[in-house]
Coordinates of C-alpha atoms in Angstrom, one line a residue:
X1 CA -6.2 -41.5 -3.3
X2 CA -10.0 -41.3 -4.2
X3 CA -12.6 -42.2 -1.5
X4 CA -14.4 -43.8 -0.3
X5 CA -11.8 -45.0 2.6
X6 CA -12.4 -47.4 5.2
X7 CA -15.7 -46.3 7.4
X8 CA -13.4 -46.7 10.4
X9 CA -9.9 -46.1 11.7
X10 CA -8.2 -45.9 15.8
X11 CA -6.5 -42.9 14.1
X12 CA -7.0 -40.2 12.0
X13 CA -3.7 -38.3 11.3
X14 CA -4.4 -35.0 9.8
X15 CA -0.9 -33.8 7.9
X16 CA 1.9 -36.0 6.8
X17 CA 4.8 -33.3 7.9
X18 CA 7.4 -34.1 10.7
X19 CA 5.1 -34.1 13.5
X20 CA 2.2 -36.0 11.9
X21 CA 4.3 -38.5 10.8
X22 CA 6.1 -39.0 14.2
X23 CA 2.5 -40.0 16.1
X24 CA 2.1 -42.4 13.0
X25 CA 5.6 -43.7 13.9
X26 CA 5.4 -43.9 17.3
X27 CA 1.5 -46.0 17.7
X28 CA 2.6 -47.9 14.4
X29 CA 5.8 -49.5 16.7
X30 CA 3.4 -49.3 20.1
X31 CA 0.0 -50.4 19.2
X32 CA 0.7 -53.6 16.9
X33 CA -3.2 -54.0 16.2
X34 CA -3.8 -49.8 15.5
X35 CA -5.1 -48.9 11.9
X36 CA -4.2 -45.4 10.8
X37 CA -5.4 -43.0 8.7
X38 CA -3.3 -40.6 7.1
X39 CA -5.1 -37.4 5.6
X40 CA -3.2 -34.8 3.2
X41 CA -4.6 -32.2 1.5
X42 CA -1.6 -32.2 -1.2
X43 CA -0.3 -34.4 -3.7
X44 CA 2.9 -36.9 -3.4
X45 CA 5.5 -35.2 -5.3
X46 CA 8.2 -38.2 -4.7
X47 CA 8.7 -41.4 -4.3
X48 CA 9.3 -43.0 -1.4
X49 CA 6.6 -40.3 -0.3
X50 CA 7.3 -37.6 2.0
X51 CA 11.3 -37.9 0.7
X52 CA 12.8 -34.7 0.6
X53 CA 12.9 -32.9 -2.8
X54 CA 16.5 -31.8 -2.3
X55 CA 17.3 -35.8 -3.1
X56 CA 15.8 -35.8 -6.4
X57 CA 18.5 -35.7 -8.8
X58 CA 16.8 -34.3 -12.0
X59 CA 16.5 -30.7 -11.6
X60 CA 12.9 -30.8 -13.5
X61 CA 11.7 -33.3 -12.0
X62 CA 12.6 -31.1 -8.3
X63 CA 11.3 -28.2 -10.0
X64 CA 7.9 -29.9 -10.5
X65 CA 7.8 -31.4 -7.0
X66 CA 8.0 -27.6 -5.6
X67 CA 5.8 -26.5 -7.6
X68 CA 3.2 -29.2 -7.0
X69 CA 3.5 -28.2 -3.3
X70 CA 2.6 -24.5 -4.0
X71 CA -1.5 -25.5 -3.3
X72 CA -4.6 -24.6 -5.4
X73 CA -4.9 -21.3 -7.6
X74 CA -4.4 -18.9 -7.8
X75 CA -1.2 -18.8 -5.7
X76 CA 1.6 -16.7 -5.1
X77 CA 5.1 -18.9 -5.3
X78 CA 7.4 -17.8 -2.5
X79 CA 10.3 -19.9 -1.7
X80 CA 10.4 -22.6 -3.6
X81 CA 7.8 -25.5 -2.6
X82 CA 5.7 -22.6 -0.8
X83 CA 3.1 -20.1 -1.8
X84 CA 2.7 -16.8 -0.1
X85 CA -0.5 -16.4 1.8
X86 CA -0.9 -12.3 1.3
X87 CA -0.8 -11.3 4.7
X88 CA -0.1 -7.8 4.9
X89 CA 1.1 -8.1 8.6
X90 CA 3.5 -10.7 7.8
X91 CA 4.0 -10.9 4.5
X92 CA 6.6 -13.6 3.6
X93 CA 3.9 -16.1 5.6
X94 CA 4.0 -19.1 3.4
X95 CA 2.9 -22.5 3.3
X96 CA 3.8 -26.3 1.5
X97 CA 0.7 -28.2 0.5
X98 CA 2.3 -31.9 -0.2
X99 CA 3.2 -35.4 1.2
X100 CA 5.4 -34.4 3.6
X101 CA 4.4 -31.2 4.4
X102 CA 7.4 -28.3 4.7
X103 CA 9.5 -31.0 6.1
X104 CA 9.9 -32.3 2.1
X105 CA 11.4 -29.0 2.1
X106 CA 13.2 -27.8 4.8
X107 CA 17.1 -27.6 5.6
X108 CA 16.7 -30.1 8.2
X109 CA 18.7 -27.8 11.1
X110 CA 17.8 -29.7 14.6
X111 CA 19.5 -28.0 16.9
X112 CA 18.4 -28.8 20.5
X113 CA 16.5 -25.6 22.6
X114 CA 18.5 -23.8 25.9
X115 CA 18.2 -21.9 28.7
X116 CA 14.7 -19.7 28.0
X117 CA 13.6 -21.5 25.0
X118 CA 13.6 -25.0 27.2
X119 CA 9.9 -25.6 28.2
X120 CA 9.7 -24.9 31.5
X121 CA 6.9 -27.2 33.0
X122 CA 8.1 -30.4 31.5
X123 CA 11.3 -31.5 33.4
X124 CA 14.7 -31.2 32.2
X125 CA 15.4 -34.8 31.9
X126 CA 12.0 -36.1 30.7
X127 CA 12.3 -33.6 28.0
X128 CA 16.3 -34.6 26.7
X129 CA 14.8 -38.3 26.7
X130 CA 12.7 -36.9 24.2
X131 CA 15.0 -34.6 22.1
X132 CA 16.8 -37.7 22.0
X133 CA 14.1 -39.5 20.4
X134 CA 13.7 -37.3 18.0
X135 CA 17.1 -37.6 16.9
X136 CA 16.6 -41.0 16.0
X137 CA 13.4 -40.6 14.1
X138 CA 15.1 -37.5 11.8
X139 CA 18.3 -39.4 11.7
X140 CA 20.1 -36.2 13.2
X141 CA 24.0 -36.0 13.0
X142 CA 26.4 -33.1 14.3
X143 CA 29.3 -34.6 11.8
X144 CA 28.0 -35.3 8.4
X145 CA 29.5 -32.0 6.9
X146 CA 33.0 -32.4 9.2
X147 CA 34.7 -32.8 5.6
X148 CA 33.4 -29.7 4.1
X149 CA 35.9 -27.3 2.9
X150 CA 36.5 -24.4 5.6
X151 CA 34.3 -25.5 8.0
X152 CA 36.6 -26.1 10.6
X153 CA 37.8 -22.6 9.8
X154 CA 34.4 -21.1 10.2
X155 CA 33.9 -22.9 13.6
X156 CA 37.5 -21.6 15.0
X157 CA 36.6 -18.2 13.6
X158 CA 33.3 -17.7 15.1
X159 CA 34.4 -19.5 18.2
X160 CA 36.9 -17.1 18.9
X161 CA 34.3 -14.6 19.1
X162 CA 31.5 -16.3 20.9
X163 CA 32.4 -18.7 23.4
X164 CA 33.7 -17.0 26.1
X165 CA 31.7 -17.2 29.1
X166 CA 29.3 -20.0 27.5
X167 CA 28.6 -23.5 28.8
X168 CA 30.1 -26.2 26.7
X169 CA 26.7 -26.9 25.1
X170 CA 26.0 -23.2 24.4
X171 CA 29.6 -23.2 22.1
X172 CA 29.8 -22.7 18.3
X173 CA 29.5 -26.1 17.3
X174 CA 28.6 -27.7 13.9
X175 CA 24.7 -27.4 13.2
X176 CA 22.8 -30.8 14.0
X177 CA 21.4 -31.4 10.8
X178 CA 18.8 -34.4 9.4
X179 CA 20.6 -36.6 7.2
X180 CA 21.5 -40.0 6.2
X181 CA 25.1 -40.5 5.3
X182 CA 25.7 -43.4 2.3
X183 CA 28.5 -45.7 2.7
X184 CA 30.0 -43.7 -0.1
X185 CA 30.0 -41.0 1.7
X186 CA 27.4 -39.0 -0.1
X187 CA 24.2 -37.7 1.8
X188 CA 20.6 -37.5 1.7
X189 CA 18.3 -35.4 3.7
X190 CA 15.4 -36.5 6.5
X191 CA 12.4 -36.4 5.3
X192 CA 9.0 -37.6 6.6
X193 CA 10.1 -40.6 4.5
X194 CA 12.7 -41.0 7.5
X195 CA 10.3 -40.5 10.4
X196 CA 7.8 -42.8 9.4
X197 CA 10.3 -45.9 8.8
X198 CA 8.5 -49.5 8.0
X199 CA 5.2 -47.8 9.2
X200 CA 5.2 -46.1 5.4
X201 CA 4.8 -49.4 3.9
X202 CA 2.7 -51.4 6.2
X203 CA -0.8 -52.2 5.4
X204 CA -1.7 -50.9 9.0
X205 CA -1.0 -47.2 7.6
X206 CA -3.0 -45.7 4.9
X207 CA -2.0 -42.0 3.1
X208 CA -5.1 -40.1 1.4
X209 CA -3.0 -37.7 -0.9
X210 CA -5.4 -34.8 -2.1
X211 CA -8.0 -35.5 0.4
X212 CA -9.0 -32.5 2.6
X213 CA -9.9 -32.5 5.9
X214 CA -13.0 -29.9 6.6
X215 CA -14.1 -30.8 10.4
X216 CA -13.1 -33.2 13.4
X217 CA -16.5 -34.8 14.7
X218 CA -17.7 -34.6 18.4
X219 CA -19.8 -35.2 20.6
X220 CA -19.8 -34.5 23.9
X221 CA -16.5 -33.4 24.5
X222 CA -15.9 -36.6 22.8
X223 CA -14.1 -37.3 19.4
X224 CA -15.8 -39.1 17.2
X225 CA -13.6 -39.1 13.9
X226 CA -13.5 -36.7 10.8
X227 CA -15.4 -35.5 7.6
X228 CA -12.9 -35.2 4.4
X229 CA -13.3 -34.4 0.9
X230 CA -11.3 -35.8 -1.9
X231 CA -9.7 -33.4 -4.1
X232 CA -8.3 -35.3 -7.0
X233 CA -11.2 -34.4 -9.2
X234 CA -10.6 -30.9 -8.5
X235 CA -12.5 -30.0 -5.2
X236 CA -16.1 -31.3 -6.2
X237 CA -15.6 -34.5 -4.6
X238 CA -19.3 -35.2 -1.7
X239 CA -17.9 -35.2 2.1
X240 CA -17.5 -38.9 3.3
X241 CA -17.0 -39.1 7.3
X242 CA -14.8 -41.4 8.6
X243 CA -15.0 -42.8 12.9
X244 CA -12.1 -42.8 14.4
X245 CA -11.1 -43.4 18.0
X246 CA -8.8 -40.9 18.1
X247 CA -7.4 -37.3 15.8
X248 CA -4.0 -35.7 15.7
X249 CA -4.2 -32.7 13.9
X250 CA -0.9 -31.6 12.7
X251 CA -2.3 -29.6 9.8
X252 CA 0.9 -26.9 10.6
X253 CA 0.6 -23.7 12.9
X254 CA -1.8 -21.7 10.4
X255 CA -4.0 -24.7 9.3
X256 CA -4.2 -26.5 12.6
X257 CA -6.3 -23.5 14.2
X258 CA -8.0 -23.2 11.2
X259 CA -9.3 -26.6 11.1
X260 CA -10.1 -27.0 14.9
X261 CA -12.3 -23.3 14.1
X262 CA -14.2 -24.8 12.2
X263 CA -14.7 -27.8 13.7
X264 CA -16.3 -25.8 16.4
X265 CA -13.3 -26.4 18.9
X266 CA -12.2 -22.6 20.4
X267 CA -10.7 -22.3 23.2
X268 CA -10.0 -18.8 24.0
X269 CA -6.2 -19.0 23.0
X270 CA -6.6 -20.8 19.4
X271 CA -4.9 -19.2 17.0
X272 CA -3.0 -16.6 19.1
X273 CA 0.7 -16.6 20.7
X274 CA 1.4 -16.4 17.0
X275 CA 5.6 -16.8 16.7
X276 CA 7.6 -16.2 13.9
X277 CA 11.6 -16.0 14.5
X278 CA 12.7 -12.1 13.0
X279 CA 15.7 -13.3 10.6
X280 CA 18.5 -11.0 9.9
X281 CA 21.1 -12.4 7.3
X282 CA 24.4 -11.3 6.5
X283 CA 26.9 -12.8 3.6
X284 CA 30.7 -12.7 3.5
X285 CA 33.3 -14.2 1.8
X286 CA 36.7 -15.9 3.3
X287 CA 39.9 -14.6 3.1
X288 CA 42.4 -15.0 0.1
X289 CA 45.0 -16.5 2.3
X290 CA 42.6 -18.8 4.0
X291 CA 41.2 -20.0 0.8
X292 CA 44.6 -20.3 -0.4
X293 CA 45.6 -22.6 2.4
X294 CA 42.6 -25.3 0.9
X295 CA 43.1 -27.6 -2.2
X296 CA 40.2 -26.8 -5.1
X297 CA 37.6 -29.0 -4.7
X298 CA 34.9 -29.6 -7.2
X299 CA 31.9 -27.3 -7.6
X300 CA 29.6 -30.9 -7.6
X301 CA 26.8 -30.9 -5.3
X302 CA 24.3 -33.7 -5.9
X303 CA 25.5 -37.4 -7.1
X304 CA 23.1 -39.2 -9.9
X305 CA 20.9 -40.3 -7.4
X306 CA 20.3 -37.5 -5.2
X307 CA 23.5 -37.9 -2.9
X308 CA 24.6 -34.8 -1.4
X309 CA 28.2 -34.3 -1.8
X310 CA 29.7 -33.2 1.7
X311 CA 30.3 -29.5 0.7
X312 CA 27.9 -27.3 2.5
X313 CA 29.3 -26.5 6.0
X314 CA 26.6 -25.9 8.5
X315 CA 27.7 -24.0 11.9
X316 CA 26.1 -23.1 14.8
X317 CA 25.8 -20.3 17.4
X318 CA 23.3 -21.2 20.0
X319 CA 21.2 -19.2 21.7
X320 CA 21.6 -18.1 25.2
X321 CA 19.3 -16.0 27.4
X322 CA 22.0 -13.0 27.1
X323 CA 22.2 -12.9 23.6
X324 CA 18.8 -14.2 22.6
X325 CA 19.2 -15.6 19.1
X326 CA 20.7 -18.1 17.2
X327 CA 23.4 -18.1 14.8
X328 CA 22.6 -20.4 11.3
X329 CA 26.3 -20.1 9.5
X330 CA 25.8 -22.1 5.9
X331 CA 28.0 -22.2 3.2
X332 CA 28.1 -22.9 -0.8
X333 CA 24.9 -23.6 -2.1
X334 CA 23.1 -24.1 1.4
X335 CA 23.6 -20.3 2.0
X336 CA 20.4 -18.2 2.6
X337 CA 21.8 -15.1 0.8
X338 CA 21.8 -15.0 -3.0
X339 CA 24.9 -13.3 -4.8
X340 CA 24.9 -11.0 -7.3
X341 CA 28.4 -11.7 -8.4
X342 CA 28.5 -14.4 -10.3
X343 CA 32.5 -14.7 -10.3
X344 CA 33.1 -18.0 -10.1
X345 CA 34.3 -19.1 -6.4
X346 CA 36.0 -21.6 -4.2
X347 CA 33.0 -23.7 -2.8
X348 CA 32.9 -23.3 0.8
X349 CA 34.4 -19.4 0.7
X350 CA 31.0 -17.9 0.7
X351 CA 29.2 -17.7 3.7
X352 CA 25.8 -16.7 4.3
X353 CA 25.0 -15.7 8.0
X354 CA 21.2 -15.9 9.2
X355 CA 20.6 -14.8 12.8
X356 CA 17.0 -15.8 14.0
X357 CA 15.5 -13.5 17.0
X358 CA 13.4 -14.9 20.0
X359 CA 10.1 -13.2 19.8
X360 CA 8.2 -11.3 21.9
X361 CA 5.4 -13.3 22.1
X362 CA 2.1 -11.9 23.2
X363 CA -1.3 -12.9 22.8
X364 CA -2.1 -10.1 20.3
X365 CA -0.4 -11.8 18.0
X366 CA -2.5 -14.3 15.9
X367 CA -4.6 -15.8 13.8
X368 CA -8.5 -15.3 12.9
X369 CA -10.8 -16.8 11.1
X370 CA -13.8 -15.7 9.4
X371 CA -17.5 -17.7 9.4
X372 CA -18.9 -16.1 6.3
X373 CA -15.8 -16.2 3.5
X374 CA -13.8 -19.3 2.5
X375 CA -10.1 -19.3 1.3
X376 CA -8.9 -21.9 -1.6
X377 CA -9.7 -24.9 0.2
X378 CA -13.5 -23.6 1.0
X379 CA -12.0 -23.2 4.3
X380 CA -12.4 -20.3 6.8
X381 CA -10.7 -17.1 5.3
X382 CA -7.7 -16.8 7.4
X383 CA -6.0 -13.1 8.5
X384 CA -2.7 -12.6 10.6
X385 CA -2.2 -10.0 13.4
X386 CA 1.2 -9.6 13.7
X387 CA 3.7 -7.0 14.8
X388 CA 7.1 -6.0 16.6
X389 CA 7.1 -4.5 20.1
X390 CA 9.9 -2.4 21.3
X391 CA 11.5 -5.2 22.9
X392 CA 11.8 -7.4 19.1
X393 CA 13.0 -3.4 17.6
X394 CA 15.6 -3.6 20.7
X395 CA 16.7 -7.5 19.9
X396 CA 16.7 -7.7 15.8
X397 CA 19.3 -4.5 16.5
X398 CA 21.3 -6.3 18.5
X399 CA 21.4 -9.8 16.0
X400 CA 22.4 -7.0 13.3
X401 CA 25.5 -5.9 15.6
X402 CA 25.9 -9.8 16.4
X403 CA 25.7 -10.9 12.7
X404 CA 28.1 -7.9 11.8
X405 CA 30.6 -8.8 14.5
X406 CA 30.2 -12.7 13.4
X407 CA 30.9 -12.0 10.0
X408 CA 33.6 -9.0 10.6
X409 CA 35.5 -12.3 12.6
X410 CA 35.0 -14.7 9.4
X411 CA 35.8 -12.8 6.2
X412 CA 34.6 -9.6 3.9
X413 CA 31.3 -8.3 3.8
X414 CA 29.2 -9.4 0.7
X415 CA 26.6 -6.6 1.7
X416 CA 26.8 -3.0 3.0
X417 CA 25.3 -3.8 6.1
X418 CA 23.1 -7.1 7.3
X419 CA 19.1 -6.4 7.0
X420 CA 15.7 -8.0 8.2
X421 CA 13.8 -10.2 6.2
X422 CA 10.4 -9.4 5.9
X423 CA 8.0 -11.3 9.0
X424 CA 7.1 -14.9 8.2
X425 CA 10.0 -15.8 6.0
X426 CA 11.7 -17.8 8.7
X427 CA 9.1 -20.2 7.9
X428 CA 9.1 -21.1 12.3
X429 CA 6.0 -20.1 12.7
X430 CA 5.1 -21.3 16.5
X431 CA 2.3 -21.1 19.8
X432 CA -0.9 -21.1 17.3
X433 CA -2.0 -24.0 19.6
X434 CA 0.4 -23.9 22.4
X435 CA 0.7 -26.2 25.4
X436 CA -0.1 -24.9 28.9
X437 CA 0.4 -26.5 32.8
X438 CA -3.1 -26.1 33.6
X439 CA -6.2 -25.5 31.8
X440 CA -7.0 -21.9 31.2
X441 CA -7.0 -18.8 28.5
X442 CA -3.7 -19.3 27.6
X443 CA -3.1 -22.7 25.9
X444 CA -4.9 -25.3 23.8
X445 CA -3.6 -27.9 25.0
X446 CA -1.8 -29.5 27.8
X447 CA 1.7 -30.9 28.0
X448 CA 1.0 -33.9 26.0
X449 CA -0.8 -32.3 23.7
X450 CA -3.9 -33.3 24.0
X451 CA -6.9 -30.3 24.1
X452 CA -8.3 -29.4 27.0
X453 CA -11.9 -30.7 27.5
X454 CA -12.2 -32.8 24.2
X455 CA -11.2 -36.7 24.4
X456 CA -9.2 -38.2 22.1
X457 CA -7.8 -34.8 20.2
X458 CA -4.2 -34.5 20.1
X459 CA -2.4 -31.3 18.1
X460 CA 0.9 -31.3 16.9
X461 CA 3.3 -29.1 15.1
X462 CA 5.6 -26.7 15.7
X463 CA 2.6 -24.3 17.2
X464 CA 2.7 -26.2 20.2
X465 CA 5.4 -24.9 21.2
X466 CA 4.8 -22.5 24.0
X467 CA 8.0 -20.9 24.7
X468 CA 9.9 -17.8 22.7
X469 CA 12.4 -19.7 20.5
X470 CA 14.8 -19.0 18.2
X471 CA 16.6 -21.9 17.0
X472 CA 14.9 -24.2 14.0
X473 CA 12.2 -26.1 16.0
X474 CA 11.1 -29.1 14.2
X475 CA 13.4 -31.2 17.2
X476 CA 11.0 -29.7 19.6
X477 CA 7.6 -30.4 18.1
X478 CA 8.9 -33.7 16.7
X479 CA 10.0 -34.7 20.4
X480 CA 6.6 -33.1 21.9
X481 CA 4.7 -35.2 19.0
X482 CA 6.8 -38.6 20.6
X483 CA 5.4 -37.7 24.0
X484 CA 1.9 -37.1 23.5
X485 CA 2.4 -40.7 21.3
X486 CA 2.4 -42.2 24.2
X487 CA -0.7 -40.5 25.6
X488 CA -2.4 -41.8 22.6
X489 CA -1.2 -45.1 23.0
X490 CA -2.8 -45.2 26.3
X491 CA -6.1 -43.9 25.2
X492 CA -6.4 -46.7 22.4
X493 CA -5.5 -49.1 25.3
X494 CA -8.2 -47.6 27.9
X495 CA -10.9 -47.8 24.9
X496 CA -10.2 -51.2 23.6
X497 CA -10.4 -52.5 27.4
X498 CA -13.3 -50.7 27.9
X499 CA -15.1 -52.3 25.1
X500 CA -14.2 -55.9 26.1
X501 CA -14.8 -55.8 29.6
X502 CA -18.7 -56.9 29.7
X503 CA -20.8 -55.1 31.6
X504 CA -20.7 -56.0 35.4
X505 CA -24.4 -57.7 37.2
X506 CA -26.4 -56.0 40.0

């Protein structure tokens, strides 16, 4: 979209991922008279925008929509729709830069937190309300893949190793996963498409695609709106500001601090609590005489129009505070682990095992940004700090001797032995911005979100997140973003009856 926009807006929404789109959600259905502002610094690579590239059909066509998400040159690709950021201490770090942020990307997993990953100043049942919520925006089911071949197999399997002495939620279970199931029967996956519902076509709610958000305005603690530069000519586009009443800055955990640095807004804990889940992955294949047991089924995948053909079986283990990770069981085509043989298989006999570590998290690691050297976007150059402590060494061991065990119970080993990925390739990076009780050193925000000592600033995103997690955590920040909605809500309320009330006579 070229500028300029509107001079005014009652919000600014900076990012168009999961959590972004959930505040736009959320005031769009509460605040019938609000006018939004969407800001993205990449392009829309589908249509609806913000779908999610696994339901385009045409592999091209999918192709080009990663690639158009990979940002500015030069850029190194990583996993497709991402580029890799360079960072030596964590260097599978990666980002999306597109209408709909990573969640046009991601496997949609939404598995709810437990025991030590919970939050643990916001109360239990205030925070399922919200979990609950989020289900509904992400259009979360735990039996859309109940028909893939094996599955139930894989469940029994891993069960039979796992559940013993668990709670009935803590139990091997089938993954919670974002989709949409067709009356067909064929599936499509949650996008931001999803969360943003009839908001995405209502005049109320504007997207600027390719516009670049450089600085959130204040003044006296106050916000006052934002200045943006449009990027569709290329990057030489003049800053326009635009007054807003309030900003939600869900720019992602590395681009969120970046953007509040150099707005001017540091507290002393921006940028650091740093969280990425260590992933160790694993990949075996079923038994002969299980496989044998199953009818051939067809080695189709995607209808004409994008439809996911219920083949991929997702499982879960959940985390618990004894064995602190979580257990992500895929198979076919949704497995993490690429095989070299290509030996043609039964679809759902290969499964790939990815075990994702709660971190240590500490305040060393994090994010900095420099005043005098720009990256890409002519933003501050950003550098990661990032390392293991004995305590991650003495965890990502004991995920390999889980993931062994798990996949020892399920079938033959794929791989001599299951390995780390390298840091930042669970892509669940966390804390950048975290929430806190009470006002201090250690959180940017409080527990709705907005930051401390500047009125009308909200952040959102999975770096929110305060807590050592290992499950997928998009649920989380998109049921944190549904609370600190409401907060927002209020404020729009509080100003608008501010400014109507006339002035009282002395």
């Amino acid at each position: 979209m070229s500028l300029p926009l509107s001079p005014a807006y009652d919000l600014v929404v900076v990012g168009s991922g999961p959590t972004g789109s959930t505040y736009v959600r959320e005031v769009f259905e509460q605040h019938p008279g609000a006018r939004i502002l969407v800001v993205e610094a990449g392009p829309r690579i589908s249509d609806p925008p913000g779908g999610h590239v696994k339901n385009i059909a045409d592999d091209e066509r999918r192709a080009q929509a990663q690639r158009a998400s990979e940002g500015p040159s030069p850029a190194s690709p990583g996993r497709p729709g991402t580029r890799l950021l360079a960072a030596p201490d964590m260097p599978a770090a990666a980002v999306s830069t597109n209408v709909g942020g990573m969640g046009a990307h991601w496997t949609a997993a939404c598995p709810r937190p437990g025991d030590g990953e919970r939050i643990p100043f916001i109360p239990a049942a205030e925070m399922d309300q919200h979990l609950a919520r989020a289900e509904q925006l992400l259009h979360v089911s735990a039996d859309a893949f109940d028909d893939a071949p094996f599955a139930d197999e894989v469940r029994h399997r891993l069960a039979r190793h796992f559940d013993d002495g668990r709670p009935a939620s803590r139990r091997v279970a089938p993954m919670p996963l974002a989709v949409t199931t067709r009356p067909d029967g064929s599936r499509t996956w949650s996008g931001t498409d999803v969360v943003l519902g009839s908001a995405a076509r209502d005049s109320r709610v504007e997207l600027a695609d390719r516009c670049l958000c450089l600085r959130v305005r204040y003044e006296g603690g106050v916000v006052t709106g934002v200045v943006v530069r449009d990027l569709s000519d290329g990057g030489a586009g003049q800053e326009t500001e635009i007054a807003a009443s309030a900003v939600v800055v869900a720019a992602d955990a590395l681009r969120t601090p970046q953007l509040l640095h150099a707005s001017g807004i540091r507290p002393a804990a921006l940028g650091r609590y740093l969280n990425d889940q260590p992933q160790v992955v694993f990949a075996v294949r079923l038994p002969d005489d299980v496989v044998a047991t199953h009818d051939a089924v067809t080695d189709r995948t995607r209808d004409e129009d994008g439809g996911i053909v219920p083949q991929s079986g997702v499982s879960w283990v959940p985390y618990t505070d004894d064995q602190p990770f979580h257990g992500q069981v895929m198979q076919l085509d949704a497995s993490p682990v690429p095989l070299a043989d290509t030996t043609p298989v039964q679809p759902g006999s290969i499964v790939g095992l990815g075990w994702f570590c709660a971190k240590d998290v500490t305040s060393e690691d994090r994010i900095t940004f420099a005043d005098d050297t720009n990256d890409a976007f002519g933003m501050p150059t950003a550098t990661i700090h990032y390392r293991y402590t004995d305590r991650d060494l003495a965890t990502i061991e004991a995920a390999k001797r889980a993931v062994t065990e798990a996949g020892t119970a399920l079938g033959a080993p794929l791989d001599p032995a299951p390995f780390l990925l390298p840091a930042g390739s669970s892509l669940h990076y966390q804390g950048t911005t975290r929430m806190g009780p009470t006002d201090g050193d250690t959180s940017v925000c409080d527990t709705f979100s907005r930051v401390w000592n500047t009125v009308g600033l909200w952040v959102a995103g999975n770096n929110v997140i305060p807590t050592a997690t290992a499950c997928n955590p998009t649920l989380t920040s998109v049921a944190l973003a549904s609370r600190g909605a409401r907060s927002l809500v209020e404020h729009l309320l509080r100003r608008e009856t501010a400014a109507t009330v006339p002035p009282s006579r002395t």
